[in-house]
Coordinates of C-alpha atoms and ligand atoms in Angstrom, one line a residue:
M674 CA 122.8 98.5 110.4
L675 CA 126.1 100.0 110.9
L676 CA 128.0 99.7 114.1
R677 CA 128.7 102.8 116.1
E678 CA 132.4 103.9 116.1
V679 CA 134.4 101.3 118.4
D680 CA 137.9 100.9 119.5
Y681 CA 139.5 97.7 118.9
A682 CA 142.4 95.5 120.3
K683 CA 143.9 92.3 119.6
P684 CA 146.0 91.3 122.6
S685 CA 148.7 88.6 122.3
S686 CA 148.2 87.1 125.9
V687 CA 145.5 86.8 128.4
A688 CA 147.3 88.9 131.0
E689 CA 147.1 91.7 128.1
A690 CA 143.4 91.1 127.5
L691 CA 142.8 91.2 131.4
A692 CA 144.7 94.3 131.4
L693 CA 142.7 95.9 128.6
L694 CA 139.4 95.1 130.2
A695 CA 140.3 96.1 133.6
G696 CA 141.7 99.4 132.4
N697 CA 138.5 100.4 130.4
D698 CA 135.0 100.2 131.8
G699 CA 133.4 100.2 128.3
A700 CA 135.6 97.3 126.9
R701 CA 134.2 94.0 126.0
A702 CA 135.6 90.5 125.2
L703 CA 135.0 89.6 121.6
A704 CA 135.0 85.8 120.9
G705 CA 133.1 84.6 117.8
G706 CA 131.3 87.6 117.8
Q707 CA 127.9 85.9 116.8
T708 CA 125.9 87.2 119.5
L709 CA 127.8 90.4 120.5
L710 CA 127.9 92.1 117.0
N711 CA 124.3 91.5 116.7
V712 CA 123.4 93.2 119.8
M713 CA 125.8 96.1 119.0
K714 CA 124.1 96.3 115.6
A715 CA 120.7 96.3 117.4
R716 CA 122.2 98.9 119.8
A717 CA 121.2 96.9 122.8
A718 CA 125.1 96.8 123.7
S719 CA 127.3 99.8 122.9
P720 CA 131.0 98.8 124.4
D721 CA 133.7 101.5 123.7
M722 CA 136.4 98.9 123.1
L723 CA 136.5 95.4 121.4
V724 CA 139.2 93.1 123.0
D725 CA 139.4 90.4 120.4
L726 CA 140.4 87.1 122.1
D727 CA 140.9 85.4 118.7
G728 CA 144.9 85.5 118.7
L729 CA 145.0 84.0 122.3
D730 CA 146.0 80.3 121.6
E731 CA 146.1 79.8 125.4
L732 CA 142.2 79.8 125.1
K733 CA 142.0 77.3 122.4
G734 CA 141.9 73.6 122.2
V735 CA 140.6 70.5 124.0
E736 CA 142.8 68.4 126.1
L737 CA 142.2 64.7 127.5
S738 CA 143.8 63.6 130.6
A739 CA 144.3 60.1 131.5
D740 CA 141.4 60.0 133.8
G741 CA 139.1 61.2 131.1
T742 CA 138.8 64.7 132.2
L743 CA 138.3 67.4 129.3
T744 CA 139.7 70.7 129.6
I745 CA 138.3 72.8 126.8
G746 CA 139.7 76.4 126.0
A747 CA 136.9 79.2 126.2
M748 CA 137.9 80.2 122.7
T749 CA 137.2 76.8 121.2
T750 CA 134.7 77.0 118.6
Y751 CA 131.9 74.4 118.3
A752 CA 133.3 73.2 114.9
E753 CA 136.6 72.2 116.6
I754 CA 134.8 70.5 119.4
L755 CA 132.7 68.6 116.7
D756 CA 136.2 67.9 114.8
S757 CA 138.2 66.8 118.1
A758 CA 139.0 63.3 118.7
E759 CA 139.6 64.3 122.3
A760 CA 136.1 65.7 122.8
R761 CA 134.5 62.3 121.7
A762 CA 135.5 61.1 125.2
R763 CA 132.2 62.8 126.2
P764 CA 130.2 62.2 123.1
I765 CA 127.2 64.6 124.0
L766 CA 129.5 67.5 123.6
G767 CA 130.0 67.0 119.9
E768 CA 126.1 66.0 119.4
V769 CA 124.9 69.2 120.9
C770 CA 127.3 71.6 119.2
A771 CA 126.2 70.0 115.9
Q772 CA 122.6 71.1 116.5
I773 CA 123.7 74.8 117.2
A774 CA 122.4 76.9 114.2
D775 CA 124.4 76.8 111.0
V776 CA 127.8 76.0 109.7
Q777 CA 128.7 79.8 109.8
V778 CA 127.6 80.0 113.4
R779 CA 129.4 76.7 114.3
N780 CA 132.5 77.9 112.6
R781 CA 132.8 81.1 114.5
G782 CA 130.8 80.7 117.7
T783 CA 132.8 79.6 120.7
I784 CA 132.0 77.6 123.8
G785 CA 133.0 80.6 126.2
G786 CA 130.9 82.9 124.4
N787 CA 127.9 80.4 124.4
L788 CA 128.2 80.3 128.1
C789 CA 129.1 83.9 128.7
S790 CA 126.2 85.3 127.0
N791 CA 124.1 83.0 128.7
D792 CA 121.0 83.5 126.6
P793 CA 118.3 81.3 128.2
T794 CA 117.7 79.8 124.8
N795 CA 121.4 78.6 124.0
H796 CA 122.0 74.9 124.0
L797 CA 125.2 74.9 126.1
P798 CA 124.3 76.2 129.4
P799 CA 121.8 73.2 130.5
L800 CA 124.3 70.9 129.1
M801 CA 127.3 72.1 131.0
A802 CA 124.9 72.1 134.3
A803 CA 123.7 68.6 133.5
I804 CA 127.4 67.0 133.3
G805 CA 128.6 68.9 136.1
A806 CA 131.1 71.0 134.0
R807 CA 133.3 73.7 136.0
M808 CA 134.4 77.1 134.7
T809 CA 137.7 78.8 135.3
I810 CA 137.5 82.4 135.6
A811 CA 140.8 84.9 135.4
G812 CA 140.9 88.4 136.7
A813 CA 143.2 90.7 138.4
R814 CA 143.1 88.7 141.4
G815 CA 144.2 85.6 139.8
E816 CA 141.9 82.4 138.8
R817 CA 138.9 80.8 140.5
T818 CA 136.7 77.7 139.3
V819 CA 133.1 77.7 139.8
A820 CA 130.4 75.2 139.2
A821 CA 127.7 75.9 136.8
G822 CA 125.2 76.5 139.4
E823 CA 127.4 79.4 140.6
F824 CA 128.3 80.4 137.0
F825 CA 124.9 81.3 135.4
L826 CA 123.4 84.2 137.3
G827 CA 120.6 85.6 135.3
V828 CA 120.0 86.6 131.5
Y829 CA 123.2 87.4 130.0
M830 CA 124.7 87.7 133.6
T831 CA 127.3 85.2 134.6
A832 CA 130.1 85.1 137.3
A833 CA 132.6 86.1 134.7
G834 CA 132.2 89.8 135.8
P835 CA 133.5 93.1 134.3
G836 CA 137.3 92.9 133.7
E837 CA 137.4 89.1 134.0
L838 CA 137.5 86.3 131.4
L839 CA 136.2 82.9 131.2
T840 CA 139.4 80.9 130.3
R841 CA 138.4 77.2 130.3
I842 CA 135.7 74.6 131.1
T843 CA 136.5 71.3 132.6
V844 CA 134.2 68.4 132.1
P845 CA 134.5 65.4 134.0
P846 CA 134.5 61.8 132.6
G847 CA 131.2 60.2 131.6
R848 CA 129.3 59.0 128.7
H849 CA 125.7 58.5 129.8
D850 CA 124.1 61.7 128.8
G851 CA 121.3 63.0 126.6
F852 CA 120.0 66.1 125.2
A853 CA 116.6 67.1 123.7
A854 CA 115.2 70.5 122.1
V855 CA 112.1 71.6 120.4
T856 CA 113.3 74.4 118.1
L857 CA 112.1 77.2 116.0
G858 CA 112.5 75.2 112.4
V859 CA 115.4 73.0 111.5
D860 CA 118.6 74.0 113.6
G861 CA 116.4 76.9 115.0
T862 CA 116.5 78.9 118.5
C863 CA 115.3 76.4 121.1
I864 CA 111.6 76.8 122.6
V865 CA 112.8 74.4 125.3
N866 CA 115.8 72.1 125.8
A867 CA 116.7 69.5 128.5
A868 CA 120.0 67.9 128.8
A869 CA 120.5 64.9 131.3
S870 CA 123.4 63.0 132.8
L871 CA 123.2 59.6 134.7
D872 CA 125.6 58.8 137.3
G873 CA 123.9 56.5 139.5
S874 CA 121.1 59.0 139.6
F875 CA 119.7 61.5 136.9
R876 CA 121.0 65.2 137.0
V877 CA 118.6 66.9 134.4
A878 CA 118.8 70.6 133.4
V879 CA 116.0 72.3 131.4
G880 CA 116.7 75.3 129.5
C881 CA 114.7 78.1 128.3
V882 CA 112.2 78.2 131.2
D883 CA 113.9 80.5 133.6
A884 CA 116.9 83.0 133.4
V885 CA 119.3 80.0 134.2
P886 CA 119.3 76.4 133.7
V887 CA 116.8 74.7 136.3
V888 CA 118.5 71.6 137.5
V889 CA 116.4 68.8 139.1
E890 CA 117.8 65.3 140.6
A891 CA 115.5 61.9 139.7
E892 CA 116.5 58.5 140.8
S893 CA 114.9 56.7 137.7
T894 CA 113.8 57.8 134.0
G895 CA 110.2 57.3 135.5
A896 CA 110.7 60.0 138.0
V897 CA 112.0 62.7 136.0
R898 CA 108.6 64.1 134.8
A899 CA 107.6 64.3 138.4
A900 CA 110.8 66.1 139.2
V901 CA 110.4 68.6 136.6
H902 CA 106.7 69.2 137.6
G903 CA 107.7 69.4 141.3
A904 CA 110.6 72.1 140.4
G905 CA 107.7 74.7 140.1
L906 CA 108.5 76.2 136.8
D907 CA 107.1 79.6 135.6
P908 CA 108.3 79.8 132.1
P909 CA 107.6 83.0 129.9
S910 CA 104.8 83.1 127.1
D911 CA 105.9 84.8 123.9
V912 CA 105.0 84.8 120.4
H913 CA 106.7 81.4 119.8
A914 CA 105.1 79.3 122.6
S915 CA 102.7 79.8 125.4
R916 CA 103.8 79.2 129.3
E917 CA 101.7 75.9 129.2
Y918 CA 103.2 74.5 126.2
R919 CA 106.7 75.2 127.6
L920 CA 105.6 73.4 130.7
H921 CA 104.7 70.5 128.7
L922 CA 107.8 70.6 126.8
A923 CA 109.9 70.7 130.0
E924 CA 108.6 67.5 131.3
V925 CA 108.7 65.8 127.9
L926 CA 112.0 66.9 126.8
A927 CA 113.7 66.0 130.2
E928 CA 112.5 62.4 130.0
R929 CA 113.6 62.2 126.5
A930 CA 116.9 63.4 127.6
A931 CA 117.0 60.8 130.5
L932 CA 115.8 58.1 128.5
Q933 CA 118.8 58.8 126.0
A934 CA 121.3 59.0 128.7
E935 CA 120.0 55.7 130.0
G936 CA 120.2 54.0 126.7
R937 CA 123.8 54.4 126.9
S938 CA 124.2 52.8 130.1
Ligands
FAD1248 C1 121.9 83.0 113.5 C2 122.2 82.5 114.7 C3 121.7 81.5 115.3 C4 121.9 81.0 116.5 N1 121.4 80.2 117.0 C5 121.9 79.5 118.2 C6 121.4 78.4 119.0 O1 120.6 77.7 118.1 N2 122.1 77.7 119.8 C7 123.0 78.4 120.6 O2 123.3 77.9 121.7 N3 123.4 79.5 120.0 C8 122.9 80.0 118.9 N4 123.4 81.2 118.5 C9 124.5 82.1 119.4 C10 125.7 81.3 119.1 O3 126.0 80.2 119.6 C11 126.9 82.4 119.7 O4 128.0 81.9 118.9 C12 127.0 82.3 121.0 O5 125.9 82.6 121.8 C13 128.0 83.4 121.5 O6 129.5 82.8 121.4 P1 130.3 83.9 120.4 O7 131.8 83.0 120.6 O8 129.8 84.2 119.3 O9 130.6 85.0 121.6 P2 130.6 86.6 121.1 O10 129.4 87.1 120.6 O11 132.0 87.2 120.7 O12 130.4 87.1 122.8 C14 129.1 86.9 123.5 C15 129.4 87.5 124.8 O13 130.2 86.8 125.8 C16 131.3 87.5 126.1 N5 132.5 86.6 126.2 C17 132.9 85.9 125.1 N6 133.9 85.2 125.4 C18 134.2 85.5 126.6 C19 135.2 85.0 127.7 N7 136.2 84.1 127.3 N8 135.4 85.5 128.9 C20 134.3 86.5 129.4 N9 133.3 87.0 128.4 C21 133.3 86.5 127.2 C22 131.3 88.7 125.3 O14 131.9 89.9 125.7 C23 129.9 89.0 125.0 O15 129.2 89.6 125.9 C24 123.1 81.7 117.3 C25 123.8 82.9 116.8 C26 123.4 83.3 115.3 C27 124.1 84.5 114.8

């Protein structure tokens, strides 16, 4: 389907992008376009102006600090994370990016777009919640940094509100992580996914079962299934899976992710 007519701007700085977004209620940031253009074609979104972030080098790249902290620009693509020597400091990042869709989506889709769309079936929101990533948001009143728990607010809703941009993601050091998913076919949309991180105890985030990743804590791999069971999940039924099957997968995949995380200890 053809797009409805839309204005297009390609700012040369984050400040200019923020001014465009703040000055036009109908403006939307355009990252890789892998979600936004599809929802525009489906007429589920109809922005008046696209503010293309592609030219903003200040939003791109992966930096590794001496203490192992990673800083990832919001416009860094999955393929760039996969290719980044720095990103290998937290190996799960590349491993999960490699599982997202196909080469075309991985070449265009960005970490920032994935997190800002907060589609409950996306791979990265639960991963960021499990590994304790922090999101930096820029707006007219400057910058603020929020944890995943404050960033993901609902389906397609995040703390990056109108007139604001997610600029970078900060990932603390660590290697003991796991991720497991059941998808529709190979590399397809997730039916349920789970990410786990071990740092003394487990932090496990389950995706596709609620509007935002559901985070539980567990002292051991043996306690993970009970922790997920105790979270009182109420996932939806749809053409892909029943509520009961998703509940079952949530426990199985959380345990699998935790076992992977523990296997790296
Ligand atoms: C065929 C196909 C299969 C897919 N399969 C998967 C999958 O298995 N797993 C998965 O996780 N994803 C999947 N996706 C989605 C894909 O990962 C998208 O790339 C991602 O969800 C959005 O990233 P984007 O860079 O394309 O963002 P865009 O589509 O450009 O933007 C998405 C939304 O985020 C906003 N936004 C983008 N960047 C910023 C920013 N820096 N600050 C504030 N707002 C911003 C935009 O305004 C828009 O509302 C798939 C997509 C396609 C087309």
